Amino acid sequence: MGHFDDDNVNLDVLRRRAYNYRWAEVPQGVIPLTSADPDFPVAPQIRDAMAAYIADGYFPYVPPLGLPEFRRAFCQAVHERKGEKIDPSLVLPLDSAARAMQVVARSFLRPGDEMLVFDPCDFLFRTACESAGATPVPVPVPMDPATRRMDLGALEAAVTPHTRMLGLCNPHNPYGLTYTPDDLERIMAICERHDLLILNDEIWSDIIYPDARFASIYSLGNRRCDRVVSVFGFSKSFGLAGLRIGCAYTTNPTLFSSVVEHSDVLSTMGGATSISQVAATAALTSAYGWVDDFLHHLMRNRDHAVDAINAIPGLRAYRPQATYLLYVDVSGTGLGGEDLCDFLVRDARLALIPGGRRFFGDGSEGHVRLCFATSRKIVDEGLDRLRRGIAHLG
């Protein structure tokens, strides 16, 4: 049986363990194409590494700044796959990318400061900013449906004397877009002119389809990136959400020292567990073949789902360049995202994530997000339910 065959999705286990809007939280009989988390078991190399570590029976403290093998493996992986040149001494493992975003925000933002947050964008940028007592400033970045590019024209006008940081989600969630070199140059130039830090989230940077190209902010050169602090996590590429493992990294030792100080790792109150770092190290060193196979499966699901949704009256799906998420315009149904998602759960037994301020910002109103990181069989059943549900609206 292949890793991504229909029979390799164990619904009995998922209904007991998969939380955060997924199988263990939805009513019985509802299909959740919701939270961005794969339905497949993790790569066997990760399970084997965890089992070997557990077999010794010892779980002592790890170094405050993380396992050296994790830090080295991370730097090697991002260099080989993305061309990023990061010193292992400037990588800090933390308990998830979300926690890393919070730590970065608390390291540099204070009450009265402002952070530019793209609208729409993942709500965690806003949440991280608010956790530091600062003010998130939503900046509209509408997408041109014809060119599939974001309009960054409102960014610089949103800068005030209180602006301290800009949040960059690359690739972008929920649009599923990568940034062009010109986009990144424009963003960096604005931050240089106004002396802004950049919180750079690259958690989706492994999920790039062959018909697209990923460019990291680090492609502009490490010297210019001395204002960048980045985060990465292992939930999207490797399915390790429950292990709570991610990291913060930078090219600037001064910024790194501040992140360490605010992470509480030196007091043992913060940090990532030993077994999580072991799993992530195995992922980085041994499981990218699994990720590449996963990407082939995802591309087939992506193309199939986009074509199917665009055949449903009232819906328009955009083919993502990255992520395993579809951003679907539902304005043609006459319902907003929240109302349509409520209807679909009741009428079609299908759960999706609604647009709107709660998850992505006001700019996502009139849209829903659909996750297709599951088997073709489940995707097909979900699409059938979506089709029937929209038909019942008429």
XYZ file of C-alpha atoms in Angstrom:
394
model
C 0.000 0.000 0.000
C 1.355 3.406 -0.979
C 1.696 6.229 1.532
C -1.124 8.199 -0.089
C -3.526 5.457 -1.150
C -7.160 5.778 -0.059
C -6.804 2.909 2.416
C -3.938 4.620 4.230
C -6.277 7.135 5.882
C -7.313 5.594 9.192
C -10.585 7.286 10.072
C -10.952 5.325 13.316
C -7.756 6.906 14.625
C -8.509 10.344 13.193
C -11.949 10.435 14.839
C -10.247 9.874 18.188
C -7.202 12.127 17.773
C -7.600 14.770 15.042
C -8.786 17.966 16.750
C -8.716 21.648 15.733
C -11.846 21.614 13.534
C -11.075 18.121 12.225
C -12.434 14.585 12.589
C -12.566 14.446 16.408
C -14.480 17.723 16.678
C -17.107 17.591 13.926
C -20.453 15.803 14.333
C -20.556 12.143 13.358
C -20.887 11.747 9.594
C -19.458 15.181 8.722
C -16.406 15.323 6.445
C -13.974 18.034 7.619
C -11.955 19.629 4.819
C -10.957 22.240 7.349
C -7.749 22.670 9.330
C -4.484 22.558 7.391
C -3.287 19.197 8.668
C -2.773 15.990 6.634
C -5.006 12.952 7.056
C -2.102 10.558 6.345
C 0.251 8.880 8.837
C 3.665 10.492 9.102
C 6.699 9.213 7.220
C 8.035 5.884 8.580
C 11.486 7.429 9.075
C 9.989 9.774 11.665
C 8.194 6.973 13.509
C 11.347 4.839 13.507
C 13.477 7.664 14.933
C 10.960 8.316 17.701
C 10.688 4.627 18.554
C 14.468 4.263 18.759
C 14.745 7.276 21.061
C 11.926 6.049 23.300
C 13.392 2.534 23.502
C 16.357 3.793 25.549
C 13.972 4.841 28.306
C 15.618 8.179 29.110
C 14.030 11.616 28.691
C 16.451 14.131 30.230
C 16.594 17.872 29.635
C 17.914 18.982 26.265
C 20.305 21.929 25.772
C 18.461 25.225 26.351
C 19.037 26.310 22.752
C 18.009 22.941 21.345
C 19.633 19.763 20.104
C 22.686 20.580 17.982
C 21.705 17.919 15.453
C 18.313 19.601 14.976
C 19.894 23.008 14.403
C 22.417 21.625 11.916
C 19.813 19.561 10.064
C 17.498 22.543 9.756
C 20.197 24.754 8.243
C 21.262 22.067 5.797
C 17.668 21.474 4.692
C 16.771 25.122 4.096
C 20.027 25.635 2.218
C 19.497 22.625 -0.049
C 15.799 23.239 -0.701
C 15.517 27.038 -0.593
C 19.034 28.416 -0.896
C 18.896 30.018 2.556
C 22.238 30.425 4.339
C 21.537 30.277 8.074
C 24.061 29.671 10.849
C 22.980 26.800 13.154
C 23.819 28.992 16.144
C 20.966 31.315 15.079
C 18.237 28.647 15.062
C 16.023 28.173 18.125
C 13.633 25.185 18.316
C 10.318 26.089 19.942
C 6.997 24.402 20.572
C 5.405 25.148 17.160
C 5.596 27.865 14.542
C 2.654 29.578 16.241
C 4.620 29.836 19.490
C 7.637 31.083 17.537
C 5.501 33.875 16.056
C 4.348 34.841 19.539
C 7.910 34.830 20.886
C 9.143 36.997 18.003
C 6.306 39.480 18.499
C 6.970 39.701 22.240
C 10.667 40.165 21.595
C 10.275 43.360 19.584
C 6.785 44.822 19.998
C 5.539 46.901 22.924
C 2.199 48.538 23.764
C 1.744 51.462 21.408
C 3.655 49.769 18.582
C 1.933 48.735 15.349
C 2.430 45.742 13.085
C 1.323 45.654 9.454
C -0.738 42.522 8.804
C -1.869 41.569 5.318
C -5.650 41.309 4.896
C -6.472 38.575 4.195
C -3.882 36.470 5.970
C -3.661 33.790 8.646
C -5.048 35.060 11.962
C -1.908 34.063 13.891
C -0.102 37.220 12.771
C -2.817 39.304 14.401
C -2.863 37.079 17.486
C 0.928 37.193 17.902
C 0.909 40.987 17.669
C -1.899 41.320 20.204
C -0.116 38.965 22.607
C 2.683 41.547 22.823
C 0.196 44.320 23.612
C 0.768 45.936 20.217
C -1.785 46.898 17.577
C -2.205 44.901 14.362
C -2.960 47.150 11.396
C -4.762 45.273 8.613
C -3.548 46.254 5.150
C -5.798 45.267 2.225
C -3.928 43.089 -0.275
C -6.618 42.141 -2.786
C -5.855 39.457 -5.334
C -6.356 40.095 -9.024
C -8.264 37.015 -10.247
C -6.862 37.431 -13.774
C -3.168 37.715 -12.921
C -3.307 35.793 -9.604
C -1.094 38.429 -7.983
C -1.540 40.367 -4.763
C -1.886 44.143 -4.929
C 0.682 45.521 -2.460
C -0.124 49.134 -3.282
C -1.589 49.971 0.145
C 1.406 48.804 2.176
C 3.509 51.944 2.428
C 0.557 54.232 3.069
C -0.278 52.139 6.139
C 3.069 52.927 7.809
C 2.873 55.402 10.702
C 5.434 56.668 13.231
C 4.260 53.779 15.466
C 4.855 51.007 12.936
C 7.547 48.625 14.128
C 7.054 45.365 12.208
C 5.572 43.816 9.063
C 4.211 40.273 8.923
C 5.095 38.256 5.821
C 3.347 34.935 5.187
C 5.359 33.279 2.393
C 3.771 31.362 0.725
C 0.549 33.174 1.455
C -2.315 31.557 3.369
C -5.173 31.595 2.330
C -4.400 32.703 -1.256
C -1.905 29.889 -1.860
C 0.372 32.312 -3.714
C 4.137 32.644 -3.826
C 5.798 36.048 -4.021
C 7.743 37.207 -7.041
C 11.249 38.664 -6.602
C 9.732 42.061 -7.418
C 7.141 41.588 -4.638
C 9.874 40.781 -2.117
C 12.016 43.707 -3.271
C 9.083 46.055 -2.852
C 8.335 44.758 0.649
C 11.979 44.926 1.705
C 12.425 48.439 0.308
C 9.453 49.695 2.322
C 10.849 48.091 5.479
C 14.282 49.595 4.829
C 12.879 53.090 4.259
C 10.895 52.968 7.496
C 13.248 50.784 9.573
C 10.719 47.986 10.095
C 11.404 44.467 11.263
C 9.942 41.568 9.278
C 8.277 38.557 10.884
C 8.689 36.034 8.063
C 6.580 32.860 8.240
C 7.738 30.109 5.851
C 5.752 27.205 7.266
C 4.290 26.472 3.803
C 7.563 26.753 1.882
C 7.890 22.990 1.263
C 4.452 22.752 -0.374
C 5.245 24.388 -3.720
C 3.805 22.926 -6.923
C 5.953 22.236 -9.999
C 4.158 24.967 -11.963
C 5.317 27.629 -9.473
C 8.559 28.902 -7.983
C 9.257 29.819 -4.377
C 11.448 32.819 -3.596
C 12.391 33.421 0.020
C 13.004 36.871 1.439
C 16.578 35.595 1.938
C 17.005 35.573 -1.845
C 17.578 39.315 -1.444
C 20.804 38.573 0.424
C 21.635 38.023 4.081
C 22.956 41.561 4.565
C 19.576 43.076 3.750
C 17.834 40.434 5.860
C 19.381 41.570 9.133
C 15.913 42.960 9.939
C 14.196 39.576 9.365
C 13.243 36.983 11.985
C 11.706 33.867 10.477
C 9.595 30.985 11.742
C 9.066 27.470 10.444
C 6.963 24.537 11.617
C 6.604 20.838 10.934
C 2.815 20.455 10.846
C 2.183 21.244 7.169
C 5.017 19.363 5.451
C 5.380 16.448 7.861
C 2.091 16.142 9.790
C 3.649 16.769 13.227
C 1.118 19.286 14.578
C 0.558 17.325 17.785
C 4.266 17.224 18.574
C 4.300 21.036 18.803
C 7.607 21.589 17.050
C 8.844 24.596 15.105
C 11.662 27.105 15.254
C 12.659 30.739 14.985
C 15.752 31.713 13.022
C 17.560 34.766 11.725
C 20.864 35.999 10.313
C 21.197 38.707 12.967
C 22.862 37.668 16.275
C 21.441 40.702 18.114
C 17.874 39.866 17.095
C 18.488 36.230 17.956
C 19.617 37.123 21.467
C 16.365 39.006 22.029
C 14.329 36.039 20.780
C 16.196 33.701 23.145
C 15.611 36.087 26.049
C 11.863 36.267 25.445
C 11.434 32.542 24.702
C 12.076 31.464 28.332
C 14.290 28.603 27.148
C 17.130 29.623 29.465
C 14.887 29.142 32.514
C 13.467 25.793 31.198
C 9.984 27.376 31.098
C 10.047 27.412 27.286
C 11.389 25.368 24.404
C 10.581 22.206 22.484
C 10.550 18.691 23.918
C 13.342 16.237 23.212
C 11.126 13.740 21.375
C 9.704 16.522 19.182
C 13.201 17.652 18.206
C 14.171 14.036 17.472
C 11.132 13.675 15.200
C 11.838 16.961 13.435
C 15.489 16.047 12.916
C 14.443 12.781 11.284
C 12.001 14.711 9.114
C 14.728 17.089 7.961
C 17.342 14.418 7.293
C 15.279 11.454 6.057
C 11.669 12.319 5.167
C 11.816 14.798 2.305
C 11.307 11.947 -0.135
C 7.962 11.385 1.582
C 7.186 15.104 1.255
C 7.970 15.060 -2.461
C 5.655 12.071 -2.963
C 3.015 13.869 -0.917
C 3.346 16.865 -3.223
C 2.621 14.719 -6.297
C -0.510 13.394 -4.595
C -1.541 16.907 -3.590
C -1.124 18.252 -7.104
C -3.513 15.639 -8.456
C -6.017 16.482 -5.717
C -5.561 20.220 -6.355
C -6.233 20.052 -10.088
C -9.161 17.681 -9.659
C -10.790 19.787 -6.933
C -10.330 23.115 -8.720
C -11.938 21.786 -11.897
C -14.811 20.222 -9.963
C -15.561 23.339 -7.907
C -15.419 25.644 -10.917
C -18.137 23.516 -12.514
C -20.489 24.328 -9.607
C -22.656 27.408 -10.276
C -21.944 30.233 -7.852
C -18.437 29.063 -6.879
C -14.998 30.036 -8.126
C -11.853 28.242 -6.955
C -8.330 29.554 -7.499
C -5.577 27.107 -8.377
C -2.936 27.571 -5.654
C 0.755 27.752 -6.398
C 1.504 26.530 -2.880
C -0.205 25.053 0.224
C -2.872 22.351 0.106
C -5.686 24.845 0.518
C -8.254 26.128 -1.951
C -9.493 29.700 -1.596
C -13.016 29.638 -2.988
C -15.117 32.677 -3.886
C -18.686 31.866 -2.778
C -20.202 35.321 -3.308
C -22.221 33.944 -6.208
C -24.277 31.855 -3.794
C -25.733 34.923 -2.099
C -24.366 33.826 1.289
C -21.345 34.953 3.256
C -18.655 32.504 4.261
C -19.911 31.897 7.815
C -23.519 31.391 6.722
C -22.564 29.083 3.880
C -20.315 26.963 6.126
C -23.093 26.646 8.707
C -25.486 25.593 5.956
C -23.086 23.027 4.516
C -22.539 21.354 7.888
C -26.286 21.090 8.454
C -27.440 20.280 4.930
C -24.487 18.551 3.247
C -22.512 17.173 6.230
C -19.404 18.991 5.027
C -17.200 21.279 7.143
C -15.070 24.049 5.604
C -13.313 27.105 7.062
C -15.171 30.379 6.478
C -13.629 33.615 5.366
C -14.048 36.727 7.451
C -12.211 38.427 10.281
C -12.008 35.447 12.662
C -9.584 33.401 10.559
C -8.194 35.659 7.814
C -9.448 39.226 8.090
C -12.290 41.234 6.592
C -10.762 40.991 3.112
C -11.651 37.302 2.964
C -15.382 37.806 3.413
C -17.376 36.032 0.698
C -14.866 33.165 0.564
C -14.279 29.790 2.164
C -11.112 27.702 2.507
C -10.988 24.004 1.680
C -8.143 21.643 2.659
C -7.405 18.765 0.272
C -4.577 17.026 2.198
C -6.465 13.766 2.314
C -7.264 10.798 0.109
C -8.831 11.145 -3.316
C -11.794 9.145 -2.047
C -12.492 11.640 0.745
C -11.906 14.609 -1.574
C -14.410 13.163 -4.044
C -17.028 12.586 -1.354
C -16.471 16.113 -0.040
C -16.854 17.588 -3.522
C -20.055 15.584 -4.093
C -21.457 16.942 -0.831
C -20.468 20.480 -1.779
C -22.156 20.108 -5.162
C -25.373 18.765 -3.608
C -25.355 21.413 -0.895
C -25.045 24.291 -3.354
C -27.778 22.755 -5.491
C -30.088 22.714 -2.454
C -29.549 26.453 -2.013
C -31.371 26.980 -5.297
